[in-house]
XYZ file of C-alpha atoms in Angstrom:
346
model
C 0.110 0.050 -0.488
C 2.879 2.224 1.052
C 4.951 1.686 -2.347
C 1.486 2.800 -3.970
C 1.548 6.345 -3.244
C 4.720 6.401 -3.277
C 4.756 6.444 -6.717
C 1.786 8.738 -7.197
C 3.158 11.335 -5.156
C 6.422 11.163 -7.216
C 4.380 11.135 -10.510
C 2.201 14.013 -9.550
C 5.932 15.653 -8.914
C 7.207 15.232 -12.458
C 3.908 16.466 -13.526
C 4.148 19.426 -12.244
C 7.647 19.985 -12.991
C 6.847 18.988 -16.059
C 4.370 21.441 -16.895
C 6.396 24.529 -14.792
C 9.403 23.779 -17.349
C 6.862 24.003 -20.565
C 5.742 27.376 -19.704
C 8.780 29.211 -18.026
C 10.728 28.888 -20.892
C 8.252 30.929 -23.893
C 7.768 33.625 -20.971
C 11.920 34.307 -21.330
C 12.717 33.563 -24.457
C 9.421 35.834 -25.277
C 11.031 38.815 -22.516
C 14.637 38.357 -24.338
C 13.615 39.614 -27.418
C 15.455 42.728 -29.288
C 13.753 44.993 -29.786
C 12.337 45.709 -33.208
C 15.079 46.858 -35.521
C 13.778 50.391 -36.782
C 16.259 50.761 -40.106
C 14.149 48.193 -41.288
C 10.743 49.821 -41.068
C 9.534 52.603 -42.393
C 6.731 53.659 -41.824
C 7.874 52.838 -37.979
C 11.509 55.144 -38.390
C 9.738 58.335 -39.983
C 7.021 57.748 -36.639
C 9.611 57.788 -34.563
C 11.665 60.954 -36.346
C 8.577 62.420 -35.866
C 7.721 61.517 -32.280
C 11.681 63.372 -31.956
C 10.308 66.563 -33.152
C 7.300 66.650 -31.417
C 9.159 66.054 -28.607
C 11.558 68.114 -28.812
C 8.910 70.582 -29.847
C 7.533 70.346 -26.501
C 10.518 70.512 -24.610
C 10.136 73.473 -26.122
C 7.878 75.368 -25.563
C 7.389 73.946 -21.695
C 11.032 76.278 -21.587
C 9.315 79.203 -23.319
C 6.281 78.785 -20.744
C 8.893 78.620 -17.847
C 10.787 82.034 -18.733
C 7.161 83.330 -19.446
C 6.103 83.430 -15.820
C 9.125 84.282 -14.271
C 8.670 88.150 -15.834
C 5.311 87.810 -15.001
C 5.142 89.882 -11.390
C 2.780 88.129 -9.101
C -0.210 90.743 -7.093
C 0.999 91.886 -3.609
C -1.378 90.058 -2.674
C -0.573 87.080 -3.127
C 2.981 87.718 -2.849
C 2.840 87.701 0.937
C 0.132 85.164 1.110
C 1.552 81.519 1.535
C 1.558 79.065 -1.409
C -1.748 76.518 -1.847
C -1.304 73.969 -3.002
C -3.942 72.296 -5.200
C -5.123 69.644 -6.483
C -5.414 68.828 -10.145
C -8.552 66.446 -11.490
C -7.355 63.956 -13.222
C -8.117 63.655 -17.288
C -8.112 61.041 -20.053
C -6.172 58.038 -17.308
C -3.510 61.325 -16.104
C -2.893 60.936 -12.417
C -3.703 63.765 -10.708
C -0.795 65.658 -8.808
C -0.736 68.490 -6.695
C 0.812 71.863 -7.504
C 1.604 74.920 -5.310
C 0.133 78.174 -6.226
C 3.082 79.850 -6.072
C 5.201 80.494 -8.428
C 8.425 79.260 -7.943
C 7.273 75.681 -7.313
C 5.680 76.253 -10.569
C 9.118 77.428 -12.943
C 10.111 73.904 -11.168
C 7.373 71.135 -12.131
C 7.355 73.381 -16.028
C 11.974 72.270 -15.902
C 10.624 68.836 -14.527
C 9.027 68.719 -17.671
C 11.136 69.958 -19.544
C 13.467 66.974 -18.328
C 11.224 64.482 -19.170
C 9.645 65.692 -22.503
C 11.460 62.561 -24.173
C 10.480 59.428 -22.003
C 6.704 59.283 -24.079
C 3.881 60.411 -26.094
C 1.991 59.917 -23.414
C 4.171 61.655 -20.563
C 3.999 64.534 -22.687
C -0.059 64.472 -23.308
C -0.181 64.142 -19.321
C 3.059 67.390 -18.199
C 0.919 69.356 -20.669
C -2.529 68.510 -18.593
C -1.128 68.731 -15.638
C 0.780 72.200 -16.721
C -2.896 73.411 -18.116
C -4.540 72.812 -15.015
C -2.718 74.942 -13.109
C -3.315 77.343 -14.900
C -6.685 76.979 -14.746
C -6.757 76.481 -10.717
C -4.814 79.126 -10.171
C -6.483 81.797 -6.993
C -8.021 84.310 -8.756
C -6.272 88.062 -6.152
C -8.932 89.060 -3.938
C -10.739 91.656 -4.541
C -10.047 94.691 -2.015
C -12.311 96.877 -0.733
C -11.818 100.332 -2.519
C -12.570 97.971 -5.943
C -15.736 96.443 -3.772
C -17.168 99.808 -3.177
C -16.544 101.907 -5.374
C -16.650 105.624 -4.993
C -20.331 106.460 -6.127
C -19.806 110.001 -8.805
C -20.682 113.131 -7.702
C -23.912 114.644 -7.987
C -23.925 116.860 -11.281
C -25.798 120.316 -10.237
C -29.370 121.018 -11.228
C -28.933 123.202 -14.597
C -30.336 126.194 -14.379
C -32.991 128.291 -16.740
C -32.745 131.081 -18.395
C -34.768 133.066 -16.437
C -32.456 132.080 -13.560
C -29.886 132.892 -15.491
C -30.850 136.121 -17.026
C -31.287 137.094 -12.946
C -28.073 136.113 -12.349
C -26.882 138.390 -14.525
C -28.725 141.458 -13.005
C -26.596 141.225 -10.183
C -24.204 141.669 -11.537
C -24.642 144.934 -13.309
C -25.150 147.841 -10.519
C -27.089 149.984 -13.369
C -30.528 151.386 -11.871
C -33.275 151.046 -14.094
C -36.980 151.576 -13.696
C -38.361 151.631 -10.552
C -42.184 149.809 -12.251
C -40.071 147.903 -14.654
C -37.559 146.448 -12.056
C -40.768 145.396 -9.714
C -42.307 143.931 -13.578
C -39.150 141.648 -14.884
C -38.479 140.349 -10.508
C -42.723 139.803 -10.837
C -41.537 137.451 -14.574
C -38.793 135.745 -13.284
C -40.923 134.999 -9.957
C -42.958 133.659 -11.267
C -41.432 131.779 -13.882
C -42.343 127.590 -14.697
C -40.335 125.136 -15.581
C -42.442 124.709 -19.273
C -39.970 123.560 -21.972
C -38.897 127.008 -24.504
C -39.710 127.312 -27.667
C -36.467 127.688 -29.935
C -36.678 129.880 -32.449
C -34.979 129.445 -36.856
C -33.848 130.712 -38.595
C -35.061 131.600 -41.288
C -34.924 133.818 -44.921
C -37.300 136.996 -44.846
C -39.729 138.040 -47.920
C -38.706 141.425 -49.076
C -41.881 142.081 -47.901
C -40.737 140.877 -43.499
C -37.207 143.097 -44.859
C -38.768 146.141 -46.161
C -40.855 145.718 -42.417
C -37.882 146.320 -40.787
C -36.654 149.480 -42.299
C -39.205 150.695 -41.839
C -39.817 150.893 -38.073
C -36.034 151.199 -37.452
C -36.072 154.553 -39.313
C -39.682 155.500 -37.279
C -37.530 154.891 -33.698
C -34.558 156.604 -35.592
C -32.764 153.706 -34.115
C -29.115 153.976 -34.892
C -27.435 151.079 -37.453
C -23.465 149.733 -36.738
C -21.102 147.499 -36.805
C -23.193 144.998 -34.985
C -26.936 145.163 -35.338
C -29.904 143.279 -33.807
C -33.003 144.670 -34.098
C -36.437 142.247 -32.641
C -40.038 143.441 -33.887
C -43.543 141.467 -32.927
C -46.918 142.663 -33.628
C -49.691 144.170 -31.242
C -48.735 145.380 -27.779
C -46.909 142.341 -25.768
C -43.938 143.643 -23.994
C -41.307 141.735 -24.850
C -37.224 142.597 -24.419
C -33.868 142.455 -26.121
C -31.514 141.253 -24.352
C -28.138 140.358 -24.804
C -25.823 138.397 -22.749
C -22.265 139.978 -22.683
C -18.756 137.609 -22.731
C -18.052 139.124 -19.322
C -21.557 137.423 -17.995
C -23.025 141.462 -17.794
C -26.295 141.947 -19.525
C -27.760 144.759 -22.220
C -31.490 146.030 -21.934
C -33.619 148.204 -20.596
C -32.122 148.329 -17.577
C -28.808 148.974 -18.507
C -29.151 150.508 -21.746
C -25.192 151.017 -21.736
C -22.992 147.009 -22.277
C -20.126 145.267 -23.603
C -19.363 148.062 -26.287
C -23.298 147.716 -27.462
C -26.386 150.542 -26.911
C -29.721 149.726 -26.445
C -31.202 152.916 -27.875
C -35.105 151.582 -29.067
C -37.040 149.761 -26.361
C -40.933 149.837 -27.351
C -44.204 148.875 -24.636
C -42.100 149.469 -21.487
C -45.282 151.564 -20.847
C -49.748 151.213 -21.062
C -49.541 155.825 -22.162
C -46.706 154.944 -24.876
C -47.925 151.398 -26.515
C -47.725 150.379 -30.163
C -48.740 148.407 -32.289
C -45.847 148.113 -34.835
C -43.213 147.707 -32.069
C -39.499 147.418 -32.946
C -36.487 146.926 -30.304
C -32.826 148.207 -31.595
C -29.069 147.521 -30.009
C -26.478 148.657 -32.043
C -22.131 148.039 -31.692
C -20.175 150.679 -33.249
C -17.330 149.581 -35.447
C -14.632 148.189 -32.936
C -16.558 148.662 -30.368
C -17.350 145.390 -29.904
C -15.607 143.726 -26.611
C -14.271 140.312 -27.663
C -15.769 137.086 -26.953
C -19.076 134.827 -27.267
C -22.346 137.058 -27.448
C -25.884 135.698 -26.340
C -29.166 137.379 -28.000
C -32.122 136.084 -26.074
C -36.285 137.722 -26.142
C -37.830 138.124 -23.061
C -41.613 138.555 -22.635
C -42.113 140.728 -19.480
C -46.035 141.311 -19.495
C -47.036 144.905 -18.182
C -49.612 143.785 -14.800
C -51.701 146.004 -17.218
C -52.096 143.150 -19.639
C -54.767 140.893 -18.251
C -54.500 137.566 -20.358
C -51.148 137.420 -21.842
C -50.520 135.778 -25.163
C -47.749 133.896 -26.644
C -46.846 136.461 -29.347
C -44.789 135.618 -32.690
C -41.487 137.531 -33.537
C -38.454 138.153 -35.767
C -34.959 138.598 -35.366
C -32.667 140.487 -37.319
C -28.714 140.476 -36.689
C -26.502 142.248 -39.279
C -23.116 141.382 -39.008
C -19.658 141.799 -41.225
C -22.668 143.310 -44.176
C -24.670 139.951 -43.601
C -28.086 139.234 -42.410
C -29.395 136.539 -41.026
C -33.219 136.451 -38.922
C -34.285 134.541 -36.593
C -38.113 133.805 -36.181
C -39.743 132.435 -32.824
C -42.922 132.749 -30.560
C -42.363 134.446 -27.121
C -44.294 131.921 -24.301
C -44.455 135.231 -22.054
C -42.901 134.934 -18.396
C -40.382 132.943 -20.685
C -37.142 133.416 -21.844
C -36.518 133.038 -25.694
C -32.851 132.063 -26.495
C -32.453 133.593 -30.414
C -28.769 133.556 -31.732
C -24.659 133.324 -30.779
C -21.848 135.049 -32.125
C -18.720 135.462 -31.484
C -16.333 138.786 -31.948
C -12.040 138.268 -32.142
C -9.782 141.006 -32.493
């Protein structure tokens, strides 16, 4: 019996040794195979050249990237802060890598990538993904308190109306005026509303209108100067021809001599001297107009006896440098209508 058992054990050991020798020999032979001969295969040789070119280009790019990072200074807040490690998420089977947000570890990582670029194409792709992830996960510069809370813009002052501007110009001049007329003007300015101002338009006068200017000026004895501004309208409303001088002073019925000009004709100021064909005139003798910009304005300040003042159409003629310009507009009660500007240069 024991002999049979011993024979079975020996047979099992022999079988095991035979199987082991048969399976290990091919593995050893396979591991000792020589690398493929690249020179014998043109396709492999071409692929090898392309791989070497790509590796060299990748290495050059990584070196340039490291140099650019060295030239770019970090923000002040980032320099004072300690380096915070960040984990780059794995992508396409790459191993997750911990990278620091400090600038020097980035440069070291770039140099390491450049040195190991020639190992394999897959390793190069992995390093490139790590660099891209590092740039993508770079910490954002915290917003300072000044940026988070911008300073509000200063509130712009409210624009003054033309009537308020005329009232301000009135305080500049000190020439005495007629008490009744001054009181009427003050009441007109006090009752000024905020409705839109009617703008005037430039228009070519008809021969009849041009002749009407000449007739009314001749009837009142108005003078003509180097610069002449004439206002005419129909009816007994009290319209005023006003000129704002470059100095800020106001040339009108209360101050008929300002900035080298003269208001020589004023109409419908009193109840006992009303006209249905009124005219007002301002002129500057040759060389008397001060340099600067002048503003011509028509103001409608109703008298106390005007029970129901109505809007009144008017025309203003400006003669300067032997050139004639006529402007037409509508004057509203207790309103000032801008007509035109002109500039004198000496």
